[in-house]
Amino acid sequence: GTILVDNMLIKGTAGGPDPTIELSLKDNVDYWVILDPIKQTLYLNSTGRVLDRDPPLSIQSIVVQVQCVNRKVGTVINHEVRIVVRDRNDNSPQFQHESYYVAVNELTPVGTTIFTGFSGNNGAIDIDDGPNGQIEYVIQYNPNDKTSNRTFDIPLTLSGAVVLRERLNYEEKTRYFVIVQANDRAQNLNERRTSTTTLTVDVLDGDDLGPMFLPCVLVENTRDCRPLTYQAILPELTDPVHVNPISVTPPIQAIDQDRNIQPPSERPGILYSILVGTPEDYPQYFHMNLTTAELTLLKPINRDLHQKFDLVIKAEQDNGHPLPAFANLHIEILDENNQKPYFTRSTYEGFILESSPVGTTISDNRNLTSPLQLVVLDNDVEETKDPQLHLFLNDYTTFFTVTPSGITRYLTLLQPVDREVQQLYTFSMAASDGVQESVPVTVNIVVIDANDNSPTFSNISYNVKIYTDMRPGEGVIKLTALDADEGDNGLVVYEILAGSQGHFVIDAHTGLITVAPEVLLEVGRSYALTVRASDSAPPAQRRSSITTVYIEVLPPNNQSPPRFPQPMYSLEVSEAMRVGAVLLNLQAFDREGDPIKYLIQNGDPQQVFNLSQSSGLLALAKPLDRESTDRYILIVTASDGRPDGTSTATVNIVVTDVNDNAPVFDMFLPRNLSVQEEEANAFVGQVRATDADAGVNGQVHYSLANFNHLFRITSNGSIYTAAKLNRELRDHYELIVEATDGATDPRRSTLTLSIKVLDIDDNSPVFTNASYEVWVPENLPPGTIFLQLEAKDADLGAEVNYRIRTEEARHYFALDKHTGQLSLRKSLDYESFADTEATITFLVEAFDRKGTMPPGLATVTVRVQDMNDYSPVFSQKLYRGMVAPDAAKGTVITTVSAEDQDPPGTAASLVRYKVDVVQFPYSASIFDVEENSGRVVTRVNLNEEPSTVFKLVVIAYDDGDPVKFNTTTVEITVLQPSVIPRFTQDEYRPPPVSESAPKGTVVAVVTAAALNQTVVYSIVAGNEEDVFAIHNRTGVISVKKPLDYERVQSYELRVQADSLHVVRSNLRVPSKSNTAKVFIEVKDENDHAPVFTKKMYIGGVSEDARMFSSVLKVKADDRDTGNYSAMEYRLIIPPIKDGKEGFVIEAYTGLIKTAMLFKNMRRSYFKFQVIATDDYGKGLSSKAEVLVSVVNQLDMQVIVSNVPPTLVEQNKDQLIGILERYIQDQIPGATVVVESIGARRFGDGYSEEDYTKSDLMVYAIDPQTNRAIMRNELFK
């Protein structure tokens, strides 16, 4: 009942008795209008329904024809009535998606637009009209993400483009939930309607952090690592082959702190190097692998030169963005025992008096005036320092000892020695520094005799019977007294003290008592002679003994027994003496000449000797063995067969040694030994061998027949390790010990020892792989085992346990500490990862539960495999499009769009399109969809009937596993040709537009027309930067954004014209006629001032320069073109001399020249300005400073070159740059000026020239003093 038109104002009346006109409605679609012909009033017919301007009814206007029939003349006139339906704000904005997503790199600059997903039909849509349907976007405060509204902003509320306001930091926050509100723009604020959505912003890891050395110990309350120092120890003079790669504790390792840069191929690698170090020659000794940080030794290090190295190592990225990290590396050089101790002499001889008390020092001479000095040195130790060596004797250790310290050592007496027991002590002595042992030296200790023995008679008394018929001088008895002393102390002298009554005399030296001259012996007389034996020592030290000789005189007869020439015989016989050899003639004398029979009465039970009964020759009957019997005392008799006709003699036989015995090992000492690994100079055990031979033949020396590099043996048979043993390499050794005697042709014996190497905890567990990489499908249940880790510890009895070292990984995974099975702690969701490729990289460690060594490490990379969770979803269930009946092949009709919620960048999220050829096969034959863009296009050149409607089924599918898909329907209507606008021209070429044209300047006007259609214009291509705008109803193209000729000189726009009905249906109908090209040329304006290449130009002029000599050339550039970039130069310079300006400039080249002479003006300088004006002096200007210093030959330095002058001239600028870099190291900002370049001058007076070489005359100007640098300074 609402009145639409109060009165039609048509002349005539339709009511009453005589109506003149007849009114009726035509084309009253849906009967929205009621006509009252009498009142000529139109009413709204809304009974039972609502007039809704908005979709789906979309009644924006009502058009009816009021037909007026003139009843008098019969004419018919139609009056068109158009009723516009005005909008009311009865709809809220509706977002096309429940939520929105965008991923932004953390390095994105502030002010960058990071999301434009609300543009077009992807954002919120309000089906109301005008301001009621216009959408504004704002960001609301999110209480659950309190930083989101200050981090992001929508400055242009109508566009909905989200802009970054604050810098992102992936390491602090990886995801934001931004609440975006869409509201319409109803004029009454209270009537505005709103709706909200959530924009999820994932922060992608960017390359903003450099490497980090491990292990990282954080500084409290920071994310910074404490300074890290790696440690390494090297023995000096070690062959690199034996230590490379050098073991560093902990191992050198760095990781990139940006761990999730995507794609992984973009993640930088890490390069390692040694930055600096002390001492400075460290590069001669060490090299670090660029990619593995493996440290290697290049050559052995002498600790005398270097005791330690302190290096700074650097880890940096290999992508040109280094972001280096630094750590310290301390390398300690251990003293390598590479020098054996040594004695200054190979043989020592000392002397000791046998009566010396314990503690007496051995002397170096028989006079005992100075001690015997044993000097032993070690080249590993300075000569002035005590080498702290251990000296040991291989024998007689109970008799002698050596002082324990000092460079010079002394031998002292431990117990008294007796020369009569042993006159000479010979032994070897060696020195050890704990690792190496010196070459043994021989020490001979001579025991000097002391008169500590008295001459001793064999009997206390002697009984002798003599006969009266004995002649004077005939022997009665020979006495022998032995004195063990030597020399005069042992030289015995005999004398008869009493009882001889002058009848007997004794030989003082032989002890033979004879009948005195002219003495007649009387039968029955008896004598008791007291005989003294004295040594020949000085009277004060002389010793003696006394015996008594009883002599009885018998009457003469022929029964006297045979007599041996002497009562005692002594001889030495080698044990190697052959059997049958005659040893001694024991022939006796019988006064009566009776036959004599010889016998061995006693002392030869084994019948080793044979005494000839008739001749008295003593011979060897059996082989001798000194080791079983070294002395024989034979009692021999000589008998003439008569009673009392037997006499005796004693034969002392000493068996001397030959080397006929090999050393014999003591089998009671243990032969199964053990030693702990990793201990150098550790005691292993001891062997002992004896040799039954005497002297040097019985001296035993030890050596090792194998494993000399691992073990050593001392002279007393003690066995030590010579190097650290490694049980893991070998746990048992069969060591062969060899014992040799000291003979010239020595005898040998060997003994095999079984040595077991005992284990210590010296190995960390080692994983079978240094890194593991495994793919794990998402959505697996917790507890699923997906990887078996294994580490082995080479030590015995090790109990290897496992654990996850990286804290964050423990939220995802569990590692069985006993089995090493890695399992899921919770299900993995590929879509929850911000990375394009979801990965988790972490460290695991294996450790010996009972050990002390550091754990072994391995890297595990778990790559989560996307399992295609989502199907593509079209944004609309039904798409509509319109097409011209003669549309060309490839014409775009509409665009379908589907999104897949699987993670961006994965195969499962890649959406592609195709036509379902089964449904509507004819439609599929003439229409197609582009696989990647979703644009629906004509497959052929169309020739279809207007108003025909086609249906096309489009499939969206992904590339996941398995493939998932969805479908939508596209309804395509073929339009009437008359409703498709046609442009008046195919191409428009308006006049050029100035680059300084203000916003709104009209550039061109395009025109298109269609029958009974309102035409709407749009720019569809070429306006990507939104520089131009077109009025949608008038076709006027104007400037929207500032133009810049220097950036873009021309534009090619493609404009399209559509009917208003098509536009309101949110469709476009490209055809052959409704598009046109517009070519817009930009006209350059002088909008850029010149820019000099330098702020200050520095040059020099020689004192002897002529007028108008070239000084330097200035240059200014202008971004404009044509005359706007053509320069005119001029100088602003104060008068210098006599009103002269001093310098002039060529206006169009910028070459500055002299305008006066500068004689005797060295060390003067001039400062002035140069002005550059474009457009040949009529345009914009800029200025620069000029400094000119006056120089002469004293400031110039000649540089000689071995290349021709032409080549130097060609590379002049490069040469100046090189020279300036050198000079500016000392004088910042210094400028080098080349005064001249010419041929090499040589010869007398430099009169000759060589054009294959060149001389350069250069000088340099210091900008601080404005004067030339002195030549001697320049030379330096």
JSON list of C-alpha atoms in Angstrom, two decimals, residues 685-759:
[
{"chain": "A", "resi": 685, "resn": "GLY", "atom": "CA", "xyz": [106.54, -57.17, 36.77]},
{"chain": "A", "resi": 686, "resn": "GLN", "atom": "CA", "xyz": [110.07, -58.42, 37.23]},
{"chain": "A", "resi": 687, "resn": "VAL", "atom": "CA", "xyz": [112.18, -61.26, 35.91]},
{"chain": "A", "resi": 688, "resn": "ARG", "atom": "CA", "xyz": [115.41, -62.57, 37.32]},
{"chain": "A", "resi": 689, "resn": "ALA", "atom": "CA", "xyz": [118.06, -64.67, 35.59]},
{"chain": "A", "resi": 690, "resn": "THR", "atom": "CA", "xyz": [121.30, -66.05, 36.96]},
{"chain": "A", "resi": 691, "resn": "ASP", "atom": "CA", "xyz": [124.38, -67.29, 35.18]},
{"chain": "A", "resi": 692, "resn": "ALA", "atom": "CA", "xyz": [126.57, -69.86, 36.88]},
{"chain": "A", "resi": 693, "resn": "ASP", "atom": "CA", "xyz": [129.62, -68.51, 35.11]},
{"chain": "A", "resi": 694, "resn": "ALA", "atom": "CA", "xyz": [131.94, -66.11, 36.86]},
{"chain": "A", "resi": 695, "resn": "GLY", "atom": "CA", "xyz": [132.95, -62.52, 36.20]},
{"chain": "A", "resi": 696, "resn": "VAL", "atom": "CA", "xyz": [131.62, -60.93, 33.04]},
{"chain": "A", "resi": 697, "resn": "ASN", "atom": "CA", "xyz": [130.55, -64.38, 31.86]},
{"chain": "A", "resi": 698, "resn": "GLY", "atom": "CA", "xyz": [128.09, -64.45, 34.71]},
{"chain": "A", "resi": 699, "resn": "GLN", "atom": "CA", "xyz": [126.85, -60.87, 34.37]},
{"chain": "A", "resi": 700, "resn": "VAL", "atom": "CA", "xyz": [123.27, -60.94, 33.08]},
{"chain": "A", "resi": 701, "resn": "HIS", "atom": "CA", "xyz": [121.77, -58.27, 30.81]},
{"chain": "A", "resi": 702, "resn": "TYR", "atom": "CA", "xyz": [118.08, -58.07, 29.89]},
{"chain": "A", "resi": 703, "resn": "SER", "atom": "CA", "xyz": [116.35, -57.02, 26.71]},
{"chain": "A", "resi": 704, "resn": "LEU", "atom": "CA", "xyz": [112.96, -57.39, 25.01]},
{"chain": "A", "resi": 705, "resn": "ALA", "atom": "CA", "xyz": [112.65, -59.39, 21.83]},
{"chain": "A", "resi": 706, "resn": "ASN", "atom": "CA", "xyz": [109.29, -57.89, 20.83]},
{"chain": "A", "resi": 707, "resn": "PHE", "atom": "CA", "xyz": [106.97, -54.97, 21.62]},
{"chain": "A", "resi": 708, "resn": "ASN", "atom": "CA", "xyz": [109.92, -52.68, 22.34]},
{"chain": "A", "resi": 709, "resn": "HIS", "atom": "CA", "xyz": [107.76, -49.66, 21.56]},
{"chain": "A", "resi": 710, "resn": "LEU", "atom": "CA", "xyz": [105.25, -50.63, 24.24]},
{"chain": "A", "resi": 711, "resn": "PHE", "atom": "CA", "xyz": [107.41, -52.04, 27.04]},
{"chain": "A", "resi": 712, "resn": "ARG", "atom": "CA", "xyz": [110.90, -51.51, 28.45]},
{"chain": "A", "resi": 713, "resn": "ILE", "atom": "CA", "xyz": [113.05, -53.51, 30.85]},
{"chain": "A", "resi": 714, "resn": "THR", "atom": "CA", "xyz": [115.64, -52.18, 33.25]},
{"chain": "A", "resi": 715, "resn": "SER", "atom": "CA", "xyz": [118.98, -53.70, 34.10]},
{"chain": "A", "resi": 716, "resn": "ASN", "atom": "CA", "xyz": [117.52, -55.35, 37.20]},
{"chain": "A", "resi": 717, "resn": "GLY", "atom": "CA", "xyz": [114.80, -57.09, 35.20]},
{"chain": "A", "resi": 718, "resn": "SER", "atom": "CA", "xyz": [111.96, -54.71, 36.09]},
{"chain": "A", "resi": 719, "resn": "ILE", "atom": "CA", "xyz": [109.48, -54.34, 33.26]},
{"chain": "A", "resi": 720, "resn": "TYR", "atom": "CA", "xyz": [107.57, -51.08, 32.68]},
{"chain": "A", "resi": 721, "resn": "THR", "atom": "CA", "xyz": [105.22, -49.79, 30.01]},
{"chain": "A", "resi": 722, "resn": "ALA", "atom": "CA", "xyz": [106.99, -47.55, 27.51]},
{"chain": "A", "resi": 723, "resn": "ALA", "atom": "CA", "xyz": [103.75, -46.12, 26.14]},
{"chain": "A", "resi": 724, "resn": "LYS", "atom": "CA", "xyz": [100.11, -45.98, 27.13]},
{"chain": "A", "resi": 725, "resn": "LEU", "atom": "CA", "xyz": [98.40, -49.24, 26.29]},
{"chain": "A", "resi": 726, "resn": "ASN", "atom": "CA", "xyz": [94.92, -49.36, 24.85]},
{"chain": "A", "resi": 727, "resn": "ARG", "atom": "CA", "xyz": [93.01, -52.44, 25.90]},
{"chain": "A", "resi": 728, "resn": "GLU", "atom": "CA", "xyz": [90.39, -51.78, 23.27]},
{"chain": "A", "resi": 729, "resn": "LEU", "atom": "CA", "xyz": [93.03, -52.24, 20.58]},
{"chain": "A", "resi": 730, "resn": "ARG", "atom": "CA", "xyz": [94.75, -55.22, 22.22]},
{"chain": "A", "resi": 731, "resn": "ASP", "atom": "CA", "xyz": [94.12, -56.83, 25.58]},
{"chain": "A", "resi": 732, "resn": "HIS", "atom": "CA", "xyz": [96.93, -59.42, 25.74]},
{"chain": "A", "resi": 733, "resn": "TYR", "atom": "CA", "xyz": [100.60, -59.54, 24.91]},
{"chain": "A", "resi": 734, "resn": "GLU", "atom": "CA", "xyz": [103.07, -62.44, 24.79]},
{"chain": "A", "resi": 735, "resn": "LEU", "atom": "CA", "xyz": [106.23, -60.58, 25.77]},
{"chain": "A", "resi": 736, "resn": "ILE", "atom": "CA", "xyz": [109.56, -62.30, 25.10]},
{"chain": "A", "resi": 737, "resn": "VAL", "atom": "CA", "xyz": [112.35, -61.36, 27.53]},
{"chain": "A", "resi": 738, "resn": "GLU", "atom": "CA", "xyz": [115.91, -62.21, 26.56]},
{"chain": "A", "resi": 739, "resn": "ALA", "atom": "CA", "xyz": [118.75, -62.57, 29.04]},
{"chain": "A", "resi": 740, "resn": "THR", "atom": "CA", "xyz": [122.36, -62.48, 27.79]},
{"chain": "A", "resi": 741, "resn": "ASP", "atom": "CA", "xyz": [125.63, -62.76, 29.67]},
{"chain": "A", "resi": 742, "resn": "GLY", "atom": "CA", "xyz": [128.53, -60.34, 29.37]},
{"chain": "A", "resi": 743, "resn": "ALA", "atom": "CA", "xyz": [130.91, -62.52, 27.38]},
{"chain": "A", "resi": 744, "resn": "THR", "atom": "CA", "xyz": [132.33, -61.41, 24.08]},
{"chain": "A", "resi": 745, "resn": "ASP", "atom": "CA", "xyz": [130.36, -64.18, 22.47]},
{"chain": "A", "resi": 746, "resn": "PRO", "atom": "CA", "xyz": [127.38, -64.12, 24.84]},
{"chain": "A", "resi": 747, "resn": "ARG", "atom": "CA", "xyz": [124.96, -66.89, 25.60]},
{"chain": "A", "resi": 748, "resn": "ARG", "atom": "CA", "xyz": [121.24, -66.19, 25.58]},
{"chain": "A", "resi": 749, "resn": "SER", "atom": "CA", "xyz": [118.05, -67.42, 27.16]},
{"chain": "A", "resi": 750, "resn": "THR", "atom": "CA", "xyz": [114.46, -66.29, 26.61]},
{"chain": "A", "resi": 751, "resn": "LEU", "atom": "CA", "xyz": [111.35, -66.26, 28.72]},
{"chain": "A", "resi": 752, "resn": "THR", "atom": "CA", "xyz": [107.83, -65.63, 27.47]},
{"chain": "A", "resi": 753, "resn": "LEU", "atom": "CA", "xyz": [105.58, -63.58, 29.76]},
{"chain": "A", "resi": 754, "resn": "SER", "atom": "CA", "xyz": [101.82, -63.42, 29.40]},
{"chain": "A", "resi": 755, "resn": "ILE", "atom": "CA", "xyz": [100.66, -59.83, 30.02]},
{"chain": "A", "resi": 756, "resn": "LYS", "atom": "CA", "xyz": [96.99, -59.04, 30.38]},
{"chain": "A", "resi": 757, "resn": "VAL", "atom": "CA", "xyz": [95.90, -55.42, 29.88]},
{"chain": "A", "resi": 758, "resn": "LEU", "atom": "CA", "xyz": [93.39, -54.39, 32.52]},
{"chain": "A", "resi": 759, "resn": "ASP", "atom": "CA", "xyz": [90.50, -52.18, 31.48]}
]
